[in-house]
Amino acid sequence: MSDQAPETPAPSIAYQNWLKRQGIERRKIQIGRLLLLIGFLAIWEVAPRAGLVNPMLTSYPSAVWRGFFELVAQGNLAMHIGVTLLEVLISFAIAMALGTLIAVVLWLSPMLERILDPFLVVLNALPKIALVPIFYIWLGPMGSIYAVAIAVALFITILMLYTGFSQTDPNKIKLARTLGATRRQILGKVVLPGNLHTFMATLKANVGLSLVGVIVGEFQASKAGLGYLIVYGSQIFRMDMVMAAIVILGLISVAIYLLIQSTERLFRR
């Protein structure tokens, strides 16, 4: 007998052509995104300089770039970014952990879910910005920031995860019950592993929600952070500072989103 491993058959011509088309399509998408970004920045730069819009209201990219370096030169930009990023990460983690726990409890107790369902829907629809003054009075400046961010992300986390749990393949659940599995065993062996895509979708949604909640809280109470920079810049009519802070927020969102996407690819493997 030969000890040599069997040779892997070469990819077919049709498969190679399909891979080539997929690569061309991905490059077209990337080029399209780049052109869209360049076009947006060009219009944003030209319109204020041509007098089509008031630069005091919109600023323009070159001014934002100068404002960014001015903030760097002042030496406290890293501190403001660090404050906001820490608040986002803590709020994000608490909202995901607490929301997952509540969704699991609701799935384990259908009666409790039927009792709480209308209240969860109403709380999710409630504008959380209306709660900022209340949280400020109850919890103080720092506590109110975390409370608003968690409130913004918590209820959508519960609803998304519970919806995913309740839509798990009923045939798999029926098979597990036939084999004698308890409800908790079904949760651990069927429901949770079968809802990886729901967890990832919830993580992606919560990135933006937690960031929104933190910035809203910083508008009201903070003495540091990117939300504070936005408020301060608007008060002294420095739109370049405001836009620079907003661009940094966008970059933070993209970085966290890409990190979650990389984690998703790792788990899917």
PDB file of C-alpha atoms in Angstrom:
ATOM      1  CA  MET A   1       0.000   0.000   0.000  1.00  0.00           C
ATOM      2  CA  SER A   2       1.208   3.509  -0.772  1.00  0.00           C
ATOM      3  CA  ASP A   3       1.715   5.918   2.180  1.00  0.00           C
ATOM      4  CA  GLN A   4       1.139   8.926  -0.028  1.00  0.00           C
ATOM      5  CA  ALA A   5      -1.950  11.008   0.680  1.00  0.00           C
ATOM      6  CA  PRO A   6      -4.492  11.195  -2.132  1.00  0.00           C
ATOM      7  CA  GLU A   7      -3.994  14.196  -4.351  1.00  0.00           C
ATOM      8  CA  THR A   8      -6.507  16.997  -4.092  1.00  0.00           C
ATOM      9  CA  PRO A   9      -8.264  17.437  -7.435  1.00  0.00           C
ATOM     10  CA  ALA A  10      -7.512  20.720  -9.186  1.00  0.00           C
ATOM     11  CA  PRO A  11     -10.318  23.317  -9.137  1.00  0.00           C
ATOM     12  CA  SER A  12     -12.479  23.240 -12.236  1.00  0.00           C
ATOM     13  CA  ILE A  13     -12.344  25.997 -14.842  1.00  0.00           C
ATOM     14  CA  ALA A  14     -15.891  27.041 -13.918  1.00  0.00           C
ATOM     15  CA  TYR A  15     -14.937  27.379 -10.238  1.00  0.00           C
ATOM     16  CA  GLN A  16     -11.823  29.407 -11.099  1.00  0.00           C
ATOM     17  CA  ASN A  17     -13.915  31.713 -13.267  1.00  0.00           C
ATOM     18  CA  TRP A  18     -16.438  32.119 -10.432  1.00  0.00           C
ATOM     19  CA  LEU A  19     -13.646  33.043  -8.008  1.00  0.00           C
ATOM     20  CA  LYS A  20     -12.328  35.560 -10.513  1.00  0.00           C
ATOM     21  CA  ARG A  21     -15.768  37.155 -10.909  1.00  0.00           C
ATOM     22  CA  GLN A  22     -16.161  37.349  -7.153  1.00  0.00           C
ATOM     23  CA  GLY A  23     -12.786  39.097  -6.850  1.00  0.00           C
ATOM     24  CA  ILE A  24     -13.689  41.586  -9.583  1.00  0.00           C
ATOM     25  CA  GLU A  25     -17.036  42.299  -7.887  1.00  0.00           C
ATOM     26  CA  ARG A  26     -15.347  42.914  -4.512  1.00  0.00           C
ATOM     27  CA  ARG A  27     -12.872  45.325  -6.115  1.00  0.00           C
ATOM     28  CA  LYS A  28     -15.726  47.180  -7.832  1.00  0.00           C
ATOM     29  CA  ILE A  29     -17.520  47.554  -4.491  1.00  0.00           C
ATOM     30  CA  GLN A  30     -14.368  48.853  -2.806  1.00  0.00           C
ATOM     31  CA  ILE A  31     -13.717  51.308  -5.642  1.00  0.00           C
ATOM     32  CA  GLY A  32     -17.342  52.462  -5.519  1.00  0.00           C
ATOM     33  CA  ARG A  33     -17.110  53.113  -1.789  1.00  0.00           C
ATOM     34  CA  LEU A  34     -13.853  55.003  -2.215  1.00  0.00           C
ATOM     35  CA  LEU A  35     -15.260  57.151  -5.024  1.00  0.00           C
ATOM     36  CA  LEU A  36     -18.371  57.921  -2.965  1.00  0.00           C
ATOM     37  CA  LEU A  37     -16.224  59.018  -0.010  1.00  0.00           C
ATOM     38  CA  ILE A  38     -13.957  61.153  -2.217  1.00  0.00           C
ATOM     39  CA  GLY A  39     -16.972  62.748  -3.890  1.00  0.00           C
ATOM     40  CA  PHE A  40     -18.569  63.580  -0.550  1.00  0.00           C
ATOM     41  CA  LEU A  41     -15.359  65.140   0.791  1.00  0.00           C
ATOM     42  CA  ALA A  42     -14.867  67.119  -2.440  1.00  0.00           C
ATOM     43  CA  ILE A  43     -18.393  68.557  -2.325  1.00  0.00           C
ATOM     44  CA  TRP A  44     -18.001  69.326   1.369  1.00  0.00           C
ATOM     45  CA  GLU A  45     -14.729  71.174   0.685  1.00  0.00           C
ATOM     46  CA  VAL A  46     -15.855  73.074  -2.408  1.00  0.00           C
ATOM     47  CA  ALA A  47     -19.371  74.128  -1.358  1.00  0.00           C
ATOM     48  CA  PRO A  48     -18.338  76.335   1.622  1.00  0.00           C
ATOM     49  CA  ARG A  49     -15.391  77.831  -0.285  1.00  0.00           C
ATOM     50  CA  ALA A  50     -17.666  78.684  -3.231  1.00  0.00           C
ATOM     51  CA  GLY A  51     -20.162  80.362  -0.922  1.00  0.00           C
ATOM     52  CA  LEU A  52     -22.899  77.819  -1.604  1.00  0.00           C
ATOM     53  CA  VAL A  53     -23.207  77.141   2.148  1.00  0.00           C
ATOM     54  CA  ASN A  54     -22.060  79.079   5.176  1.00  0.00           C
ATOM     55  CA  PRO A  55     -18.693  77.681   6.376  1.00  0.00           C
ATOM     56  CA  MET A  56     -19.611  78.789   9.915  1.00  0.00           C
ATOM     57  CA  LEU A  57     -22.361  76.178   9.859  1.00  0.00           C
ATOM     58  CA  THR A  58     -20.683  73.259   8.092  1.00  0.00           C
ATOM     59  CA  SER A  59     -16.904  73.926   8.182  1.00  0.00           C
ATOM     60  CA  TYR A  60     -14.947  71.937   5.538  1.00  0.00           C
ATOM     61  CA  PRO A  61     -12.488  69.016   5.538  1.00  0.00           C
ATOM     62  CA  SER A  62      -9.267  71.033   5.460  1.00  0.00           C
ATOM     63  CA  ALA A  63     -10.480  73.134   8.405  1.00  0.00           C
ATOM     64  CA  VAL A  64     -11.521  69.986  10.262  1.00  0.00           C
ATOM     65  CA  TRP A  65      -8.045  68.579   9.652  1.00  0.00           C
ATOM     66  CA  ARG A  66      -6.472  71.727  11.123  1.00  0.00           C
ATOM     67  CA  GLY A  67      -8.902  71.583  14.046  1.00  0.00           C
ATOM     68  CA  PHE A  68      -7.886  67.989  14.699  1.00  0.00           C
ATOM     69  CA  PHE A  69      -4.194  68.895  14.862  1.00  0.00           C
ATOM     70  CA  GLU A  70      -5.033  71.852  17.087  1.00  0.00           C
ATOM     71  CA  LEU A  71      -6.758  69.498  19.507  1.00  0.00           C
ATOM     72  CA  VAL A  72      -3.736  67.192  19.378  1.00  0.00           C
ATOM     73  CA  ALA A  73      -1.419  70.140  20.080  1.00  0.00           C
ATOM     74  CA  GLN A  74      -3.466  71.061  23.150  1.00  0.00           C
ATOM     75  CA  GLY A  75      -2.494  67.691  24.583  1.00  0.00           C
ATOM     76  CA  ASN A  76      -5.877  66.535  25.892  1.00  0.00           C
ATOM     77  CA  LEU A  77      -7.457  64.901  22.847  1.00  0.00           C
ATOM     78  CA  ALA A  78      -6.255  61.432  23.862  1.00  0.00           C
ATOM     79  CA  MET A  79      -7.845  61.942  27.274  1.00  0.00           C
ATOM     80  CA  HIS A  80     -11.199  62.913  25.732  1.00  0.00           C
ATOM     81  CA  ILE A  81     -11.112  59.907  23.379  1.00  0.00           C
ATOM     82  CA  GLY A  82     -10.144  57.586  26.235  1.00  0.00           C
ATOM     83  CA  VAL A  83     -12.999  58.829  28.443  1.00  0.00           C
ATOM     84  CA  THR A  84     -15.618  58.298  25.734  1.00  0.00           C
ATOM     85  CA  LEU A  85     -14.194  54.937  24.637  1.00  0.00           C
ATOM     86  CA  LEU A  86     -14.128  53.617  28.213  1.00  0.00           C
ATOM     87  CA  GLU A  87     -17.713  54.737  28.798  1.00  0.00           C
ATOM     88  CA  VAL A  88     -18.826  53.096  25.540  1.00  0.00           C
ATOM     89  CA  LEU A  89     -17.094  49.785  26.260  1.00  0.00           C
ATOM     90  CA  ILE A  90     -18.407  49.545  29.836  1.00  0.00           C
ATOM     91  CA  SER A  91     -21.971  50.470  28.825  1.00  0.00           C
ATOM     92  CA  PHE A  92     -21.806  48.103  25.850  1.00  0.00           C
ATOM     93  CA  ALA A  93     -20.627  45.182  27.999  1.00  0.00           C
ATOM     94  CA  ILE A  94     -23.227  45.772  30.726  1.00  0.00           C
ATOM     95  CA  ALA A  95     -26.084  46.156  28.217  1.00  0.00           C
ATOM     96  CA  MET A  96     -25.109  42.941  26.387  1.00  0.00           C
ATOM     97  CA  ALA A  97     -24.598  40.890  29.561  1.00  0.00           C
ATOM     98  CA  LEU A  98     -27.781  42.109  31.260  1.00  0.00           C
ATOM     99  CA  GLY A  99     -29.841  41.922  28.064  1.00  0.00           C
ATOM    100  CA  THR A 100     -28.683  38.362  27.352  1.00  0.00           C
ATOM    101  CA  LEU A 101     -29.476  37.279  30.913  1.00  0.00           C
ATOM    102  CA  ILE A 102     -32.985  38.760  30.772  1.00  0.00           C
ATOM    103  CA  ALA A 103     -33.642  37.236  27.311  1.00  0.00           C
ATOM    104  CA  VAL A 104     -32.583  33.810  28.626  1.00  0.00           C
ATOM    105  CA  VAL A 105     -34.871  34.153  31.665  1.00  0.00           C
ATOM    106  CA  LEU A 106     -37.775  35.155  29.429  1.00  0.00           C
ATOM    107  CA  TRP A 107     -37.195  32.138  27.160  1.00  0.00           C
ATOM    108  CA  LEU A 108     -37.046  29.812  30.156  1.00  0.00           C
ATOM    109  CA  SER A 109     -40.300  31.275  31.526  1.00  0.00           C
ATOM    110  CA  PRO A 110     -42.909  31.819  28.769  1.00  0.00           C
ATOM    111  CA  MET A 111     -45.436  33.061  31.361  1.00  0.00           C
ATOM    112  CA  LEU A 112     -43.051  35.772  32.521  1.00  0.00           C
ATOM    113  CA  GLU A 113     -42.414  36.765  28.889  1.00  0.00           C
ATOM    114  CA  ARG A 114     -46.141  37.185  28.256  1.00  0.00           C
ATOM    115  CA  ILE A 115     -46.442  39.361  31.357  1.00  0.00           C
ATOM    116  CA  LEU A 116     -43.457  41.605  30.541  1.00  0.00           C
ATOM    117  CA  ASP A 117     -43.749  41.804  26.738  1.00  0.00           C
ATOM    118  CA  PRO A 118     -45.885  45.002  26.508  1.00  0.00           C
ATOM    119  CA  PHE A 119     -43.715  46.747  29.105  1.00  0.00           C
ATOM    120  CA  LEU A 120     -40.527  45.892  27.201  1.00  0.00           C
ATOM    121  CA  VAL A 121     -42.011  47.187  23.944  1.00  0.00           C
ATOM    122  CA  VAL A 122     -43.074  50.469  25.584  1.00  0.00           C
ATOM    123  CA  LEU A 123     -39.698  50.938  27.303  1.00  0.00           C
ATOM    124  CA  ASN A 124     -37.872  50.252  24.048  1.00  0.00           C
ATOM    125  CA  ALA A 125     -40.005  52.841  22.229  1.00  0.00           C
ATOM    126  CA  LEU A 126     -39.598  55.455  24.971  1.00  0.00           C
ATOM    127  CA  PRO A 127     -37.177  58.274  23.894  1.00  0.00           C
ATOM    128  CA  LYS A 128     -34.259  57.685  26.241  1.00  0.00           C
ATOM    129  CA  ILE A 129     -33.088  61.290  25.964  1.00  0.00           C
ATOM    130  CA  ALA A 130     -36.141  62.224  28.058  1.00  0.00           C
ATOM    131  CA  LEU A 131     -34.622  60.231  30.933  1.00  0.00           C
ATOM    132  CA  VAL A 132     -31.325  62.147  30.993  1.00  0.00           C
ATOM    133  CA  PRO A 133     -32.431  64.809  33.548  1.00  0.00           C
ATOM    134  CA  ILE A 134     -33.937  62.113  35.774  1.00  0.00           C
ATOM    135  CA  PHE A 135     -30.792  59.984  35.679  1.00  0.00           C
ATOM    136  CA  TYR A 136     -28.718  63.108  36.352  1.00  0.00           C
ATOM    137  CA  ILE A 137     -30.696  63.868  39.506  1.00  0.00           C
ATOM    138  CA  TRP A 138     -30.716  60.248  40.678  1.00  0.00           C
ATOM    139  CA  LEU A 139     -27.160  59.160  39.807  1.00  0.00           C
ATOM    140  CA  GLY A 140     -25.081  62.299  39.359  1.00  0.00           C
ATOM    141  CA  PRO A 141     -22.968  63.336  36.348  1.00  0.00           C
ATOM    142  CA  MET A 142     -20.971  60.144  35.744  1.00  0.00           C
ATOM    143  CA  GLY A 143     -23.674  57.677  36.705  1.00  0.00           C
ATOM    144  CA  SER A 144     -26.184  59.341  34.401  1.00  0.00           C
ATOM    145  CA  ILE A 145     -23.908  58.837  31.371  1.00  0.00           C
ATOM    146  CA  TYR A 146     -23.691  55.083  31.941  1.00  0.00           C
ATOM    147  CA  ALA A 147     -27.400  54.835  32.791  1.00  0.00           C
ATOM    148  CA  VAL A 148     -28.474  56.538  29.557  1.00  0.00           C
ATOM    149  CA  ALA A 149     -26.119  54.441  27.420  1.00  0.00           C
ATOM    150  CA  ILE A 150     -27.278  51.189  29.029  1.00  0.00           C
ATOM    151  CA  ALA A 151     -30.947  52.189  28.755  1.00  0.00           C
ATOM    152  CA  VAL A 152     -30.554  52.953  25.044  1.00  0.00           C
ATOM    153  CA  ALA A 153     -29.013  49.552  24.265  1.00  0.00           C
ATOM    154  CA  LEU A 154     -30.612  47.258  26.852  1.00  0.00           C
ATOM    155  CA  PHE A 155     -34.181  46.867  25.635  1.00  0.00           C
ATOM    156  CA  ILE A 156     -33.318  46.366  21.972  1.00  0.00           C
ATOM    157  CA  THR A 157     -30.839  43.699  23.133  1.00  0.00           C
ATOM    158  CA  ILE A 158     -33.563  41.875  25.041  1.00  0.00           C
ATOM    159  CA  LEU A 159     -36.032  42.032  22.159  1.00  0.00           C
ATOM    160  CA  MET A 160     -33.537  40.983  19.465  1.00  0.00           C
ATOM    161  CA  LEU A 161     -32.145  38.058  21.444  1.00  0.00           C
ATOM    162  CA  TYR A 162     -35.505  36.801  22.661  1.00  0.00           C
ATOM    163  CA  THR A 163     -36.885  36.980  19.119  1.00  0.00           C
ATOM    164  CA  GLY A 164     -33.933  34.927  17.905  1.00  0.00           C
ATOM    165  CA  PHE A 165     -34.382  32.389  20.715  1.00  0.00           C
ATOM    166  CA  SER A 166     -38.094  31.995  19.985  1.00  0.00           C
ATOM    167  CA  GLN A 167     -37.416  31.458  16.267  1.00  0.00           C
ATOM    168  CA  THR A 168     -34.943  28.613  16.787  1.00  0.00           C
ATOM    169  CA  ASP A 169     -35.596  25.645  14.492  1.00  0.00           C
ATOM    170  CA  PRO A 170     -38.587  23.884  16.145  1.00  0.00           C
ATOM    171  CA  ASN A 171     -37.554  20.520  14.698  1.00  0.00           C
ATOM    172  CA  LYS A 172     -34.249  20.630  16.589  1.00  0.00           C
ATOM    173  CA  ILE A 173     -36.048  21.546  19.800  1.00  0.00           C
ATOM    174  CA  LYS A 174     -38.575  18.730  19.246  1.00  0.00           C
ATOM    175  CA  LEU A 175     -35.730  16.259  18.666  1.00  0.00           C
ATOM    176  CA  ALA A 176     -34.007  17.339  21.881  1.00  0.00           C
ATOM    177  CA  ARG A 177     -37.257  16.936  23.821  1.00  0.00           C
ATOM    178  CA  THR A 178     -37.776  13.495  22.302  1.00  0.00           C
ATOM    179  CA  LEU A 179     -34.338  12.513  23.614  1.00  0.00           C
ATOM    180  CA  GLY A 180     -35.348  13.654  27.098  1.00  0.00           C
ATOM    181  CA  ALA A 181     -33.606  17.044  27.276  1.00  0.00           C
ATOM    182  CA  THR A 182     -34.828  19.528  29.855  1.00  0.00           C
ATOM    183  CA  ARG A 183     -35.623  23.139  28.925  1.00  0.00           C
ATOM    184  CA  ARG A 184     -32.274  24.288  30.304  1.00  0.00           C
ATOM    185  CA  GLN A 185     -30.439  21.617  28.314  1.00  0.00           C
ATOM    186  CA  ILE A 186     -32.280  22.692  25.171  1.00  0.00           C
ATOM    187  CA  LEU A 187     -31.196  26.264  25.886  1.00  0.00           C
ATOM    188  CA  GLY A 188     -27.540  25.309  26.259  1.00  0.00           C
ATOM    189  CA  LYS A 189     -27.335  22.684  23.491  1.00  0.00           C
ATOM    190  CA  VAL A 190     -29.734  24.011  20.843  1.00  0.00           C
ATOM    191  CA  VAL A 191     -30.961  27.571  21.360  1.00  0.00           C
ATOM    192  CA  LEU A 192     -27.772  29.419  22.302  1.00  0.00           C
ATOM    193  CA  PRO A 193     -25.462  27.689  19.763  1.00  0.00           C
ATOM    194  CA  GLY A 194     -28.121  28.125  17.064  1.00  0.00           C
ATOM    195  CA  ASN A 195     -28.338  31.877  17.573  1.00  0.00           C
ATOM    196  CA  LEU A 196     -24.735  32.913  16.940  1.00  0.00           C
ATOM    197  CA  HIS A 197     -25.891  35.128  14.062  1.00  0.00           C
ATOM    198  CA  THR A 198     -28.419  36.803  16.376  1.00  0.00           C
ATOM    199  CA  PHE A 199     -25.718  37.538  18.948  1.00  0.00           C
ATOM    200  CA  MET A 200     -23.485  39.044  16.281  1.00  0.00           C
ATOM    201  CA  ALA A 201     -26.294  41.164  14.844  1.00  0.00           C
ATOM    202  CA  THR A 202     -27.113  42.391  18.356  1.00  0.00           C
ATOM    203  CA  LEU A 203     -23.467  43.244  19.023  1.00  0.00           C
ATOM    204  CA  LYS A 204     -23.290  45.278  15.816  1.00  0.00           C
ATOM    205  CA  ALA A 205     -26.492  47.148  16.662  1.00  0.00           C
ATOM    206  CA  ASN A 206     -25.353  47.847  20.208  1.00  0.00           C
ATOM    207  CA  VAL A 207     -22.103  49.476  19.114  1.00  0.00           C
ATOM    208  CA  GLY A 208     -23.951  52.440  17.658  1.00  0.00           C
ATOM    209  CA  LEU A 209     -26.609  52.497  20.376  1.00  0.00           C
ATOM    210  CA  SER A 210     -24.068  52.532  23.212  1.00  0.00           C
ATOM    211  CA  LEU A 211     -22.118  55.289  21.480  1.00  0.00           C
ATOM    212  CA  VAL A 212     -25.277  57.343  21.009  1.00  0.00           C
ATOM    213  CA  GLY A 213     -26.220  56.891  24.655  1.00  0.00           C
ATOM    214  CA  VAL A 214     -22.786  57.922  25.897  1.00  0.00           C
ATOM    215  CA  ILE A 215     -22.691  61.047  23.726  1.00  0.00           C
ATOM    216  CA  VAL A 216     -26.209  62.062  24.823  1.00  0.00           C
ATOM    217  CA  GLY A 217     -25.137  61.609  28.437  1.00  0.00           C
ATOM    218  CA  GLU A 218     -21.961  63.619  27.874  1.00  0.00           C
ATOM    219  CA  PHE A 219     -23.988  66.450  26.348  1.00  0.00           C
ATOM    220  CA  GLN A 220     -25.807  66.794  29.661  1.00  0.00           C
ATOM    221  CA  ALA A 221     -23.255  66.069  32.334  1.00  0.00           C
ATOM    222  CA  SER A 222     -19.686  65.425  31.274  1.00  0.00           C
ATOM    223  CA  LYS A 223     -16.618  67.603  31.754  1.00  0.00           C
ATOM    224  CA  ALA A 224     -14.554  65.412  29.419  1.00  0.00           C
ATOM    225  CA  GLY A 225     -15.101  63.218  26.392  1.00  0.00           C
ATOM    226  CA  LEU A 226     -15.966  63.721  22.747  1.00  0.00           C
ATOM    227  CA  GLY A 227     -19.532  64.733  23.615  1.00  0.00           C
ATOM    228  CA  TYR A 228     -18.127  67.486  25.802  1.00  0.00           C
ATOM    229  CA  LEU A 229     -15.897  68.641  22.917  1.00  0.00           C
ATOM    230  CA  ILE A 230     -18.921  68.813  20.597  1.00  0.00           C
ATOM    231  CA  VAL A 231     -20.894  70.937  23.065  1.00  0.00           C
ATOM    232  CA  TYR A 232     -17.904  73.154  23.845  1.00  0.00           C
ATOM    233  CA  GLY A 233     -17.077  73.652  20.164  1.00  0.00           C
ATOM    234  CA  SER A 234     -20.667  74.617  19.346  1.00  0.00           C
ATOM    235  CA  GLN A 235     -20.739  77.119  22.206  1.00  0.00           C
ATOM    236  CA  ILE A 236     -17.684  78.961  20.876  1.00  0.00           C
ATOM    237  CA  PHE A 237     -18.757  78.547  17.209  1.00  0.00           C
ATOM    238  CA  ARG A 238     -15.805  76.270  16.351  1.00  0.00           C
ATOM    239  CA  MET A 239     -17.451  73.963  13.829  1.00  0.00           C
ATOM    240  CA  ASP A 240     -14.052  72.548  12.878  1.00  0.00           C
ATOM    241  CA  MET A 241     -13.699  71.255  16.444  1.00  0.00           C
ATOM    242  CA  VAL A 242     -17.243  69.875  16.392  1.00  0.00           C
ATOM    243  CA  MET A 243     -16.719  68.111  13.055  1.00  0.00           C
ATOM    244  CA  ALA A 244     -13.325  66.750  14.158  1.00  0.00           C
ATOM    245  CA  ALA A 245     -14.959  65.177  17.228  1.00  0.00           C
ATOM    246  CA  ILE A 246     -17.745  63.720  15.062  1.00  0.00           C
ATOM    247  CA  VAL A 247     -15.196  62.231  12.615  1.00  0.00           C
ATOM    248  CA  ILE A 248     -13.350  60.649  15.551  1.00  0.00           C
ATOM    249  CA  LEU A 249     -16.632  59.159  16.776  1.00  0.00           C
ATOM    250  CA  GLY A 250     -17.181  57.698  13.325  1.00  0.00           C
ATOM    251  CA  LEU A 251     -13.712  56.145  13.323  1.00  0.00           C
ATOM    252  CA  ILE A 252     -14.326  54.641  16.769  1.00  0.00           C
ATOM    253  CA  SER A 253     -17.579  53.109  15.501  1.00  0.00           C
ATOM    254  CA  VAL A 254     -15.834  51.650  12.451  1.00  0.00           C
ATOM    255  CA  ALA A 255     -13.008  50.207  14.571  1.00  0.00           C
ATOM    256  CA  ILE A 256     -15.396  48.495  17.008  1.00  0.00           C
ATOM    257  CA  TYR A 257     -17.568  47.239  14.137  1.00  0.00           C
ATOM    258  CA  LEU A 258     -14.545  45.707  12.366  1.00  0.00           C
ATOM    259  CA  LEU A 259     -13.456  44.068  15.619  1.00  0.00           C
ATOM    260  CA  ILE A 260     -16.896  42.474  16.017  1.00  0.00           C
ATOM    261  CA  GLN A 261     -16.867  41.378  12.368  1.00  0.00           C
ATOM    262  CA  SER A 262     -13.469  39.716  12.829  1.00  0.00           C
ATOM    263  CA  THR A 263     -14.787  37.943  15.935  1.00  0.00           C
ATOM    264  CA  GLU A 264     -17.818  36.755  13.968  1.00  0.00           C
ATOM    265  CA  ARG A 265     -15.620  35.274  11.217  1.00  0.00           C
ATOM    266  CA  LEU A 266     -13.523  33.531  13.858  1.00  0.00           C
ATOM    267  CA  PHE A 267     -16.571  31.940  15.535  1.00  0.00           C
ATOM    268  CA  ARG A 268     -18.100  30.915  12.212  1.00  0.00           C
ATOM    269  CA  ARG A 269     -15.000  28.921  11.364  1.00  0.00           C
TER     270      ARG A 269
END
